[in-house]
Amino acid sequence: MEFNTLETPALMLDLDRLKANAQRMLKHCMDNGLFLRPHLKTSKSIDVANIATGGRRRGLTVSTLAEAEHFAKAGYEDILYAVGITPNKFDRVQSIFDKTGEKSVLVLDSLEMAIAVAESGLDNRVLVEIDCGESRGGLSPDDPALLLIARRLGAQFDGIMSHAGHSYSTDQIAVVKEIAKAEIGASVQAANKIRAAGIPVSVVSIGSTPTVFYADDFSGITEVRAGIYLFNDLSQYGRNICHLDDIAMTVLATVIGHNREAGVLTVDAGALAMSKDIGANNFLPEAKYGWLCDAHTLEPIGLAIDVVHQEHGSVKIDEPRKFDQLPIGSMVRILPGHACLTAAGGYGKFHLTNGKIWPRLDGW
Amino acid sequence: MEFNTLETPALMLDLDRLKANAQRMLKHCMDNGLFLRPHLKTSKSIDVANIATGGRRRGLTVSTLAEAEHFAKAGYEDILYAVGITPNKFDRVQSIFDKTGEKSVLVLDSLEMAIAVAESGLDNRVLVEIDCGESRGGLSPDDPALLLIARRLGAQFDGIMSHAGHSYSTDQIAVVKEIAKAEIGASVQAANKIRAAGIPVSVVSIGSTPTVFYADDFSGITEVRAGIYLFNDLSQYGRNICHLDDIAMTVLATVIGHNREAGVLTVDAGALAMSKDIGANNFLPEAKYGWLCDAHTLEPIGLAIDVVHQEHGSVKIDEPRKFDQLPIGSMVRILPGHACLTAAGGYGKFHLTNGKIWPRLDGW
C-alpha cells in the first residue's frame, strides 16, 4: 500500500500476522480440548473478534461495558465482562444483555456483590474470581466466603475464573510454567471445594497469553482467556512469548523534524500515539517507547523513541547520516511497547496493510 | 450532584476551579500586555476554549489537526497547530482552514518544509520554531537556516515560536525563572536577527505554564501559550506550580474489590482511565498514579493508586479499617498525575460537578 498518502499517526494492522497469531491459539486450544474465550480489550474491534473466534460469533472476554455493548449489538452472545461488577453498572448490564440471546457473564469476588446481583433482577450468569497469586482481584481458594457466594447466587453461579497477570513478571518460560500451574491449581481447588458442597461448577476459566501457551497440564480447566497473542508487542517479545515478526500492530508515523544540533529526530508519535507504558523495558531495556522500522518491510532500523511528549516522539541520533536516511516528511512504522495501551490512544480505527479500514471502539 | 448515579470511570470537571484557573491566567497576561493563546490539547473542548479565551473565540493553540478542525467548525479563527507540519497533512490543513475567516498558523523548523509549504498553495501564516534548550523541535537562534526559511516563506512568514518543555525538569521556581529567561532570550534573539535582515516579525510566541507564570521580563514577546494551568494535576502540584485545590480535573471511580488477604483494594480506574504517566513522581514520589479523594469534598484520603492494569487500579491498604471506610460499590475521586494524558483515556466527555456534560474530542 502507499503509506505516504496516510495521515499520521495511524494505527496499522498486518492482517497476515493477525490471522497467523489467531490460528496458532485456536489450534493450541483445540489440541488441548479448551474453549477459547479471546479477550478483545486490545482491539475492541468486531473484525478482529471474527478472526479471533474463528467465525463462531460467541464467547468473548471484554474489559468494559462499552465493549460488551458493541459486540452484543453486532450479534455476539456469551460475553464475559471480566472486571468486578458494581451496582452503578447494573442498568447498563441490563440494557446490553437484553440484546443477546445467550445471557452473558459477570464477575465478582465478594458476598456483598453476590447479594447485590442476586437482588438486582439481573439473570446473568456469574463467575467468582480467585486470586492465584497476582494480588489484584479475587478470593483465596480457601476463603470461606466462596461457598457463601456460590450459595447466594444460586442458579446464577456458573463457575470460577482466575487471571495470572503476574506471568508478565518474568522472561523465563520455566517460571511461566510454575505460575500457570498455580493458576490452574487455585482455580481447580476452588471449583472442587464448591462441588464438594453439592453445587455444580460449569466453568473453570483461566488465562493470560503466557500461561495459556505454556501450561503443561490443563486438567480441570474448561476455558481459557487471552488477548495480546493476537497482536504481540515488545513486552511479549522481551519476555520470550513471541518472535519479532509475530507483532501485528504498529504505528505509522512521519518524521516531522531534525534537530541536528541536539542530535534529536522527531516523529509525530508521542505519548498519545504510543502510550507512556515502559513495561517492555523490564526485560528489554532498549525497547524504550517503541522501535522504529522501515515502513514497508517492518525491519527495525536500530532506532527507538527515547522520549515522548504528548504528540512528539524524540529519537536520539548518534550519527549525522541517520538524519539523511530519514528525511523530514518520510515515514516509519513503530513496534509498540505495549499494544493494548497503544491501540487505546484514540485512533478510532485500524488501517490494514491491504488498504482496508476497520473501526475500533474507545472509552467506556 | 449525586455521584453514585454515574457510571465509572468518569472524567469530572470542577467548573469553579476551571474558571478561577482561567481567570488567573487571563489577568496575568493582561497585566503583562501579552496575547494569551491558550493550548487546548488537554481538554479538546469547545466549552473549555470559550472559558480559556474569555469568550474571544479566536487565538488558540492545538496539538492535532483533529482539534484544529473541531475548533474551526465551532467558529474559532486564528488557530495555531503547534506541531511541525509535513506534506501528508497539507490536504487536511487546506480543508480545515477553508472554514476559518482569519487564516490559521502552521509551525516548521526546516528549509525543506518551508519550501514544501511555499510550493503547496497553502496560504497559512507560518511560525518558525526555535529550540530554547529543550532539545526537541526547533532551530538554534543562530542557525543560518533561519534567514533562508524566513525569506523562502515570504509573506507567509509571521514570526517565531519556542516552547520550554524543560521547565518541568525542576521544582525550583528560581530555575523556572532562568529557563523562562532563556526561552524569551532565544526567541527575541531569533526575531531580531530576522528583523536585522529587513524581514518583519509580527509574532514572538513562547510558552509553558511554568515559564509564563514565572518569567520576570517579557520584553520582546508578543504572545504566550500555556494549557495545563486550566486543569492542573499532581505533576504541577509537585513542581510548586499550583496548589492542591487548583486541580480542576479528576476521575470518578468505583471501588470494585477488596482483596483483604493481599491488602489490595481495587478501583475501576486503571491505565486507560488514569494513564501510565508517572512524571508527577519525579518531584512527588508519593503521587503514584493518582491520589484518592473523598468524592464530594475532594479531600485526599491518604491513599494512592499504586499499580495500574488496563481497567484495574490497585490501592495498597495497610490497615483493615480502610477497607471498611471504602466499601465495594462506593466512589472516590482521583487527582491525576498528568491531566493531559488522563483526559485522553477515551472518555469522550467531561462530567461537570454541576451535572452538565461537555463533549471532548479524541484522536487525530
XYZ file of C-alpha atoms in Angstrom:
728
model
C 0.000 0.000 0.000
C 1.030 3.621 -0.428
C 1.902 4.560 3.132
C 2.856 8.081 2.171
C -0.761 9.001 1.443
C -1.871 8.323 5.019
C -2.236 10.973 7.662
C -0.186 10.134 10.717
C -0.055 8.892 13.405
C -2.048 5.903 12.142
C -2.628 2.530 13.792
C -1.638 -0.214 11.362
C -2.616 -3.866 11.401
C -0.842 -6.575 9.440
C -3.684 -8.941 8.562
C -1.461 -11.923 7.714
C 0.279 -11.734 11.066
C -3.001 -11.260 12.926
C -4.534 -14.299 11.229
C -1.474 -16.445 11.913
C -1.474 -15.394 15.582
C -5.191 -16.163 15.895
C -4.833 -19.518 14.161
C -1.941 -20.577 16.390
C -4.048 -20.020 19.513
C -7.207 -21.599 18.077
C -5.227 -24.725 17.197
C -3.472 -24.774 20.580
C -6.833 -24.654 22.369
C -8.421 -27.239 20.097
C -5.449 -29.553 20.635
C -5.897 -29.181 24.396
C -9.693 -29.515 24.409
C -10.165 -25.970 25.736
C -12.861 -23.419 24.924
C -11.023 -20.251 23.849
C -12.717 -17.067 25.041
C -10.473 -14.432 23.427
C -10.039 -11.110 25.203
C -10.999 -8.211 22.947
C -9.767 -5.401 25.235
C -6.844 -4.624 22.943
C -8.610 -4.380 19.612
C -12.199 -3.512 20.651
C -12.987 -4.478 17.052
C -15.721 -6.656 15.545
C -13.466 -7.595 12.643
C -10.748 -8.789 14.991
C -13.307 -10.705 17.092
C -14.480 -12.533 13.980
C -10.923 -13.718 13.342
C -10.125 -14.466 16.986
C -13.176 -16.699 17.425
C -12.733 -18.415 14.082
C -16.101 -17.006 12.975
C -18.026 -18.539 15.908
C -19.600 -15.207 16.959
C -19.958 -16.203 20.605
C -17.694 -16.492 23.621
C -15.698 -13.287 24.137
C -13.965 -11.612 27.057
C -14.191 -7.818 27.385
C -12.858 -5.218 29.814
C -15.532 -2.512 29.529
C -19.292 -2.413 29.215
C -18.820 -0.272 26.111
C -17.106 -3.277 24.514
C -19.850 -5.622 25.733
C -22.467 -3.323 24.208
C -20.515 -3.036 20.954
C -20.165 -6.787 20.485
C -23.724 -7.517 21.617
C -25.073 -5.078 19.034
C -23.015 -6.884 16.400
C -24.751 -10.139 17.327
C -22.184 -11.674 19.663
C -23.503 -13.812 22.531
C -21.947 -15.179 25.718
C -19.756 -12.181 26.503
C -17.735 -12.198 29.739
C -17.258 -8.760 31.323
C -14.108 -9.631 33.252
C -13.984 -6.670 35.666
C -15.722 -6.844 39.052
C -19.315 -5.681 38.701
C -20.843 -2.976 40.942
C -24.425 -1.686 41.263
C -23.810 1.568 39.352
C -23.378 -0.620 36.249
C -26.463 -2.816 36.645
C -28.720 -0.663 34.450
C -26.278 -0.777 31.583
C -25.694 -4.504 32.023
C -29.464 -4.975 31.798
C -29.728 -2.900 28.633
C -26.759 -4.598 26.958
C -27.654 -8.143 27.731
C -31.262 -7.680 26.688
C -29.825 -7.634 23.180
C -28.126 -11.017 23.357
C -29.704 -14.454 23.099
C -27.341 -16.444 25.274
C -27.060 -14.490 28.512
C -23.690 -13.049 29.232
C -21.441 -13.381 32.206
C -20.424 -11.144 35.125
C -17.536 -11.439 37.582
C -17.430 -10.708 41.320
C -15.381 -11.673 44.346
C -17.414 -10.605 47.386
C -20.526 -11.663 49.227
C -21.719 -8.028 49.147
C -21.774 -8.011 45.345
C -23.251 -11.536 45.189
C -26.160 -10.275 47.292
C -26.465 -7.124 45.160
C -26.567 -9.142 41.917
C -28.975 -11.724 43.360
C -31.323 -8.952 44.475
C -30.945 -6.883 41.284
C -33.225 -8.810 38.978
C -30.331 -9.397 36.570
C -30.320 -13.020 35.461
C -26.821 -13.116 34.038
C -24.531 -15.972 34.872
C -21.739 -15.144 37.309
C -18.142 -16.301 37.700
C -16.375 -15.874 41.030
C -12.817 -14.604 40.759
C -9.963 -16.403 42.526
C -6.608 -14.793 43.318
C -3.947 -17.215 42.083
C -1.026 -15.097 43.242
C -1.284 -11.798 41.361
C -2.691 -9.998 44.443
C -5.171 -8.000 42.369
C -8.810 -9.130 42.403
C -10.133 -12.420 43.681
C -10.635 -14.528 46.755
C -8.201 -17.083 48.083
C -9.404 -20.573 47.043
C -9.775 -21.465 50.719
C -11.727 -18.323 51.642
C -14.945 -19.376 53.428
C -16.803 -16.611 51.515
C -16.524 -18.708 48.366
C -19.247 -21.156 49.378
C -21.462 -18.397 50.755
C -21.233 -16.564 47.427
C -21.973 -19.645 45.345
C -24.996 -20.474 47.542
C -26.294 -16.897 47.473
C -26.051 -16.742 43.679
C -27.963 -19.998 43.302
C -28.634 -20.882 39.672
C -26.748 -17.780 38.514
C -23.474 -19.201 39.806
C -21.654 -20.585 36.822
C -18.112 -21.171 37.961
C -14.637 -19.875 38.702
C -12.246 -17.529 36.901
C -8.666 -16.568 37.618
C -6.061 -14.385 35.875
C -2.321 -14.805 36.338
C -1.286 -11.283 35.415
C 1.999 -11.929 37.221
C 3.000 -14.217 34.343
C 4.483 -10.974 32.941
C 6.876 -10.658 35.889
C 9.409 -12.956 34.227
C 11.106 -13.701 30.930
C 11.757 -17.325 31.936
C 9.372 -19.849 30.426
C 10.102 -22.234 33.331
C 8.738 -19.603 35.717
C 5.688 -19.026 33.488
C 5.030 -22.771 33.720
C 5.110 -22.593 37.537
C 2.720 -19.620 37.502
C 0.389 -21.474 35.113
C 0.443 -24.475 37.436
C -0.503 -22.255 40.389
C -3.250 -20.510 38.364
C -4.764 -23.828 37.322
C -4.248 -25.319 40.788
C -6.020 -22.459 42.600
C -8.929 -22.450 40.138
C -9.467 -26.207 40.262
C -9.108 -26.217 44.055
C -11.840 -23.568 44.359
C -14.098 -25.413 41.913
C -13.677 -28.715 43.709
C -14.401 -27.147 47.082
C -17.705 -25.819 45.745
C -18.559 -29.106 44.055
C -17.874 -30.909 47.347
C -20.677 -28.822 48.864
C -23.050 -30.148 46.221
C -23.053 -27.085 43.984
C -22.362 -27.654 40.278
C -19.481 -25.707 38.686
C -19.776 -25.467 34.906
C -16.905 -23.138 34.109
C -13.311 -23.113 35.319
C -11.664 -20.324 33.362
C -8.034 -19.203 33.482
C -5.951 -17.008 31.321
C -3.126 -14.794 30.274
C -1.303 -15.296 26.999
C 1.863 -16.701 28.632
C 0.097 -19.202 30.923
C -2.280 -20.394 28.188
C 0.629 -21.008 25.816
C 2.922 -22.669 28.330
C 0.828 -24.553 30.898
C 1.825 -28.240 30.917
C -1.452 -29.671 32.218
C -4.922 -28.140 31.824
C -6.741 -30.853 33.818
C -9.896 -29.436 35.361
C -9.900 -26.285 33.184
C -12.866 -25.759 30.847
C -11.900 -22.496 29.141
C -9.015 -20.103 28.658
C -8.873 -16.352 28.147
C -6.068 -14.497 26.359
C -5.860 -11.487 24.080
C -2.472 -9.938 23.441
C -1.344 -13.002 21.433
C -3.436 -11.565 18.573
C -1.115 -8.558 18.243
C 2.024 -9.019 20.354
C 4.435 -6.197 21.118
C 7.900 -5.547 22.535
C 6.645 -6.535 26.018
C 5.776 -10.010 24.735
C 8.936 -10.204 22.641
C 11.157 -9.220 25.571
C 9.521 -11.937 27.694
C 10.126 -14.579 25.013
C 6.392 -15.056 24.366
C 6.578 -14.155 20.664
C 9.013 -13.589 17.835
C 9.596 -10.123 16.493
C 7.776 -10.937 13.252
C 4.674 -12.012 15.192
C 3.986 -8.351 16.077
C 0.893 -7.452 14.046
C 0.131 -3.930 15.323
C 2.335 -0.948 14.533
C 2.107 2.824 14.462
C 2.780 4.623 11.195
C 4.483 7.935 11.918
C 6.052 10.783 9.991
C 9.436 12.363 10.631
C 8.495 15.948 11.472
C 11.811 17.442 12.486
C 15.613 17.186 12.555
C 17.332 18.884 15.451
C 20.863 18.167 14.258
C 22.454 20.357 16.888
C 20.830 18.370 19.708
C 21.065 15.033 17.885
C 17.295 14.531 18.033
C 14.917 13.439 15.284
C 11.206 13.962 15.957
C 8.305 11.797 14.812
C 4.612 12.619 15.188
C 4.017 9.652 17.502
C 4.258 10.684 21.134
C 2.608 9.789 24.407
C -0.919 9.547 22.975
C 0.080 7.583 19.887
C 2.433 5.150 21.670
C 1.305 5.423 25.355
C 3.676 6.016 28.262
C 3.884 2.317 29.088
C 7.519 1.326 29.614
C 6.866 -2.208 30.889
C 8.639 -3.684 27.859
C 11.883 -2.234 29.219
C 11.804 -4.519 32.276
C 13.192 -7.336 30.148
C 14.255 -5.423 27.024
C 15.911 -2.222 28.252
C 16.438 -0.991 24.709
C 12.681 -1.130 23.988
C 12.170 2.482 25.156
C 8.786 3.696 23.798
C 8.980 1.578 20.655
C 11.301 0.626 17.802
C 11.435 2.441 14.500
C 11.120 0.155 11.468
C 11.139 0.521 7.728
C 7.543 1.434 6.844
C 7.305 -1.230 4.140
C 9.434 -4.163 5.286
C 8.899 -3.669 9.040
C 12.603 -4.333 9.609
C 13.886 -2.492 12.719
C 16.353 0.232 11.753
C 18.196 0.419 15.071
C 16.435 3.479 16.481
C 13.867 3.867 19.282
C 11.585 6.580 20.579
C 13.604 7.682 23.595
C 11.336 10.416 24.948
C 7.622 11.044 24.443
C 5.733 14.310 24.749
C 2.013 14.462 24.037
C 2.361 14.464 20.233
C 6.134 14.377 19.762
C 8.363 11.318 19.899
C 12.066 12.172 20.252
C 14.609 9.789 18.738
C 18.254 10.183 19.731
C 20.546 10.151 16.689
C 24.242 9.472 17.145
C 25.401 9.669 13.510
C 24.508 12.526 11.157
C 23.960 10.113 8.242
C 20.905 8.723 10.052
C 19.175 12.086 9.674
C 19.808 11.845 5.937
C 18.312 8.351 5.819
C 15.098 9.642 7.411
C 14.303 12.979 5.752
C 11.598 15.224 7.165
C 8.300 14.029 5.737
C 9.425 10.386 5.429
C 7.580 7.645 7.266
C 8.434 4.852 9.660
C 6.415 2.163 11.372
C 6.932 1.686 15.087
C 6.721 -1.567 17.042
C 4.820 -0.707 20.240
C 5.985 -1.441 23.773
C 2.501 -2.444 24.897
C -0.092 -2.928 22.158
C -3.133 -2.664 24.483
C -2.282 0.883 25.503
C -1.006 1.967 22.101
C -4.288 0.908 20.469
C -6.210 2.912 23.090
C -4.543 6.188 22.127
C -7.708 7.425 20.427
C -7.179 6.237 16.854
C -10.752 5.008 16.412
C -9.695 2.688 13.583
C -7.101 0.306 12.252
C -5.523 0.797 8.851
C -4.875 -2.625 7.415
C -1.772 -3.111 5.342
C -4.098 -4.135 2.479
C -5.696 -0.672 2.500
C -8.918 -1.539 4.319
C -10.070 0.297 7.443
C -11.520 -1.471 10.483
C -13.269 0.654 13.116
C -12.294 0.266 16.769
C -14.012 1.435 19.908
C -12.664 3.704 22.626
C -13.822 4.667 26.078
C -16.305 3.186 28.481
C -24.598 16.232 42.432
C -25.398 12.573 43.015
C -22.110 10.938 42.149
C -23.425 7.462 42.871
C -25.689 7.541 39.813
C -22.770 7.918 37.404
C -21.168 5.063 35.553
C -17.451 4.927 36.190
C -14.720 5.666 35.353
C -15.912 9.203 34.570
C -13.877 12.323 33.848
C -15.018 15.099 36.194
C -14.510 18.824 35.856
C -14.920 21.297 38.686
C -16.238 24.379 36.879
C -15.432 26.847 39.672
C -11.820 25.744 39.781
C -11.533 25.790 35.977
C -12.935 29.325 35.800
C -10.635 30.551 38.570
C -7.606 28.986 36.839
C -8.596 30.559 33.514
C -9.201 33.954 35.081
C -5.837 33.944 36.869
C -4.003 33.437 33.570
C -6.145 35.911 31.603
C -5.422 38.573 34.216
C -1.704 37.703 34.349
C -1.447 38.118 30.572
C -3.488 41.306 30.528
C -1.291 42.748 33.293
C 1.789 41.934 31.233
C 0.396 43.136 27.900
C 0.570 39.651 26.369
C -1.787 37.968 23.921
C -2.769 34.658 25.529
C -3.135 31.809 23.030
C -4.328 29.001 25.320
C -3.351 25.435 24.457
C -6.415 23.213 24.123
C -4.568 19.898 23.818
C -5.660 18.795 27.278
C -9.380 19.481 27.094
C -10.037 19.344 23.313
C -13.318 21.004 24.285
C -15.203 23.958 22.817
C -16.701 24.771 26.221
C -13.275 24.925 27.817
C -11.938 27.039 24.933
C -14.739 29.548 25.486
C -13.645 29.950 29.104
C -9.920 29.918 28.386
C -10.179 32.715 25.816
C -12.580 34.758 27.897
C -15.191 34.373 25.138
C -12.976 35.856 22.425
C -13.422 32.867 20.049
C -10.084 33.347 18.336
C -6.472 32.642 19.135
C -5.969 29.017 20.189
C -3.095 26.564 20.238
C -3.787 22.924 19.329
C -1.710 19.752 19.089
C -3.640 17.826 16.409
C -5.388 18.678 13.165
C -8.487 16.968 14.597
C -8.538 19.704 17.260
C -7.951 22.408 14.648
C -10.862 21.047 12.614
C -13.078 20.802 15.698
C -12.477 24.384 16.783
C -12.671 25.745 13.239
C -16.080 24.116 12.769
C -17.201 25.774 16.001
C -16.283 29.158 14.545
C -12.844 29.682 16.078
C -10.309 31.606 13.990
C -6.538 32.078 14.231
C -5.687 28.561 15.390
C -2.024 27.614 15.822
C -1.234 23.958 15.040
C 1.895 23.753 17.174
C 3.411 20.521 15.802
C 5.785 20.584 12.842
C 3.820 20.365 9.605
C 4.604 17.799 6.881
C 3.195 17.360 3.357
C 0.952 14.368 4.222
C -1.137 16.837 6.261
C -1.443 19.621 3.675
C -4.788 18.401 2.269
C -6.370 18.387 5.697
C -4.886 21.765 6.574
C -6.417 23.122 3.400
C -9.843 21.679 4.205
C -9.775 22.875 7.820
C -8.593 26.355 7.208
C -11.029 26.905 4.378
C -13.605 27.077 7.153
C -11.998 29.890 9.092
C -12.039 33.580 8.310
C -8.720 34.606 9.792
C -6.179 32.201 8.364
C -4.582 29.905 10.837
C -0.992 29.236 11.636
C 1.485 26.414 10.960
C 4.858 25.638 12.528
C 8.045 24.356 10.931
C 11.775 24.341 11.590
C 13.451 23.348 8.329
C 14.138 24.807 4.933
C 12.750 21.600 3.369
C 9.335 22.195 4.926
C 9.457 25.938 4.213
C 9.901 25.082 0.542
C 7.140 22.455 0.706
C 4.703 24.922 2.289
C 5.661 27.735 -0.077
C 5.081 25.453 -3.067
C 1.894 23.870 -1.682
C -0.573 26.614 -2.444
C -1.484 26.848 1.248
C -1.612 30.482 2.281
C -1.494 29.967 6.039
C 0.792 32.051 8.144
C 3.858 30.218 9.470
C 5.886 30.438 12.671
C 9.420 29.087 12.769
C 10.260 27.078 15.872
C 13.353 27.877 17.923
C 14.985 25.407 20.336
C 15.485 27.299 23.607
C 17.142 24.398 25.408
C 14.604 21.580 25.472
C 16.370 19.740 22.622
C 13.118 18.713 20.985
C 11.991 20.640 17.915
C 13.394 23.922 16.701
C 16.429 25.602 15.253
C 19.151 27.266 17.227
C 18.595 31.064 17.140
C 21.939 31.449 15.356
C 21.266 28.753 12.762
C 21.855 30.248 9.288
C 18.779 28.329 8.032
C 16.575 30.750 9.952
C 17.007 33.580 7.462
C 16.730 31.255 4.474
C 13.415 29.942 5.823
C 12.002 33.396 6.517
C 12.986 34.558 3.031
C 11.589 31.431 1.346
C 8.259 31.824 3.155
C 7.955 35.445 2.113
C 4.665 36.999 3.174
C 3.632 33.761 4.871
C 6.392 34.153 7.462
C 4.736 35.506 10.576
C 7.266 35.045 13.354
C 8.956 32.878 15.935
C 7.726 30.337 18.453
C 9.521 28.472 21.212
C 8.468 26.028 23.927
C 10.423 25.476 27.138
C 9.177 21.979 27.923
C 12.205 21.552 30.172
C 10.582 23.954 32.632
C 9.134 20.704 34.069
C 12.600 19.391 34.890
C 12.640 21.262 38.211
C 10.531 22.073 41.257
C 12.553 25.236 41.953
C 10.893 28.460 40.857
C 14.307 30.130 40.618
C 15.291 27.567 37.992
C 11.986 28.072 36.137
C 12.814 31.778 36.014
C 16.201 31.018 34.436
C 14.555 28.749 31.855
C 11.963 31.443 31.090
C 14.752 33.953 30.597
C 16.495 31.583 28.167
C 13.219 30.874 26.325
C 12.495 34.568 25.914
C 16.134 35.334 25.117
C 16.387 32.746 22.336
C 13.076 33.806 20.790
C 13.858 37.510 20.826
C 17.384 36.867 19.524
C 15.963 34.915 16.578
C 13.339 37.593 15.878
C 15.894 40.384 15.982
C 18.241 38.531 13.669
C 15.462 38.241 11.086
C 14.402 41.846 11.545
C 18.026 42.922 11.050
C 17.800 41.348 7.587
C 14.829 43.573 6.799
C 12.118 40.976 7.273
C 9.214 41.925 9.556
C 8.458 39.614 12.502
C 4.907 40.029 13.815
C 4.758 37.234 16.359
C 7.233 36.198 19.040
C 5.471 33.421 20.915
C 6.713 31.471 23.924
C 5.065 29.202 26.380
C 4.724 26.564 29.013
C 2.614 27.117 32.099
C 5.631 27.468 34.439
C 7.565 29.924 32.273
C 4.501 32.049 31.500
C 3.659 32.315 35.184
C 7.177 32.997 36.423
C 9.086 34.913 33.743
C 10.351 38.208 35.169
C 10.588 40.150 31.923
C 8.537 39.581 28.765
C 10.253 42.302 26.715
C 10.073 41.451 23.018
C 7.393 38.762 23.474
C 4.043 39.298 21.760
C 2.135 36.203 22.835
C 2.251 33.295 25.261
C 0.962 29.739 25.031
C 0.009 27.578 28.010
C -2.644 24.988 28.721
C -2.274 22.785 31.763
C -2.902 25.774 34.099
C -6.599 25.331 33.238
C -6.710 21.939 34.989
C -3.524 21.337 36.943
C -2.557 17.937 38.350
C -0.101 16.281 40.737
C 2.743 16.992 38.275
C 2.081 20.727 38.578
C 1.482 20.498 42.329
C 4.723 18.571 42.896
C 6.626 21.241 40.947
C 5.097 24.052 43.032
C 3.196 25.494 40.054
C -0.251 25.144 41.661
C -1.980 24.454 44.955
C -3.756 21.184 45.522
C -7.154 22.885 45.405
C -6.377 24.359 41.973
C -6.725 20.878 40.429
C -9.940 21.045 38.402
C -9.912 17.648 36.642
C -10.468 14.386 38.495
C -11.516 10.831 37.744
C -14.597 9.444 39.468
C -14.058 5.751 40.183
C -15.855 2.939 41.980
C -14.336 0.534 44.491
C -14.789 -2.810 42.731
C -12.956 -5.193 45.051
C -11.356 -5.846 48.441
C -8.514 -8.322 48.470
C -8.052 -8.293 52.238
C -5.597 -11.160 52.207
C -3.244 -9.311 49.849
C -4.002 -5.880 51.341
C -5.214 -4.528 47.998
C -8.315 -2.509 47.207
C -9.278 -2.233 43.542
C -10.917 0.700 41.761
C -12.190 0.726 38.187
C -9.678 3.371 37.124
C -6.591 1.773 35.629
C -4.093 2.512 32.894
C -6.674 3.798 30.393
C -8.580 5.931 32.906
C -5.514 7.445 34.610
C -2.720 6.863 32.001
C 0.637 5.300 32.776
C 2.328 8.680 33.171
C 4.431 8.711 36.335
C 6.150 12.055 35.755
C 4.492 13.515 38.840
C 6.617 11.155 40.942
C 9.854 12.899 39.901
C 9.150 15.591 42.463
C 6.318 13.991 44.464
C 7.293 10.342 44.929
C 4.058 9.572 46.734
C 1.984 10.699 43.713
C 1.993 7.176 42.206
C -0.807 7.019 39.583
C -3.070 9.472 41.419
C -4.460 10.278 44.850
C -7.777 9.001 46.103
C -10.065 11.730 47.459
C -13.479 11.934 49.019
C -15.878 12.041 46.048
C -17.753 15.081 47.384
C -15.207 17.211 49.258
C -12.199 16.292 47.089
C -10.091 15.965 50.266
C -7.256 13.428 49.780
C -7.806 10.377 51.983
C -4.182 9.255 52.203
C -4.321 6.523 49.562
C -2.924 6.332 46.029
C -3.273 4.068 43.021
C -0.072 2.077 43.379
C -0.384 -0.217 40.359
C -2.409 0.128 37.165
C -3.636 -2.612 34.857
C -5.737 -1.761 31.804
C -9.000 -1.282 33.742
C -7.940 -2.006 37.334
C -6.241 0.384 39.735
C -4.700 -1.371 42.739
C -4.505 0.547 46.025
C -2.296 -0.819 48.785
C -4.120 -0.879 52.125
C -2.123 -1.158 55.338
C -4.955 -1.061 57.893
C -8.076 -3.251 57.657
C -10.319 -0.367 58.768
C -9.556 1.417 55.489
C -11.349 -1.350 53.598
C -14.392 -0.688 55.806
C -14.237 3.035 55.042
C -14.367 2.307 51.312
C -16.943 -0.457 50.812
C -17.254 -2.202 47.446
C -19.532 -0.059 45.307
C -18.506 3.213 46.982
C -16.940 6.007 44.968
C -13.815 8.126 45.133
C -12.450 10.920 43.020
C -8.827 10.689 41.955
C -6.399 13.574 41.425
C -4.485 12.712 38.236
C -0.722 12.595 37.891
C -0.824 14.212 34.439
C -4.152 15.706 33.385
C -3.316 15.816 29.631
C -2.912 12.064 29.406
C -5.707 11.232 31.839
C -8.169 13.256 29.777
C -7.057 11.400 26.637
C -8.046 7.993 28.045
C -11.065 7.817 25.749
C -13.776 9.373 27.927
C -15.260 11.461 25.122
C -16.810 13.870 27.620
C -16.443 15.748 30.867
C -18.992 15.411 33.651
C -19.232 18.767 35.351
C -19.757 18.805 39.081
C -22.956 20.766 38.364
C -24.379 17.825 36.423
C -23.779 19.140 32.898
C -21.880 17.192 30.266
C -19.306 18.750 27.947
C -18.144 16.741 24.930
C -14.438 16.331 24.300
C -12.556 15.125 21.266
C -10.145 12.215 20.966
C -7.762 11.041 18.312
C -6.224 12.683 15.302
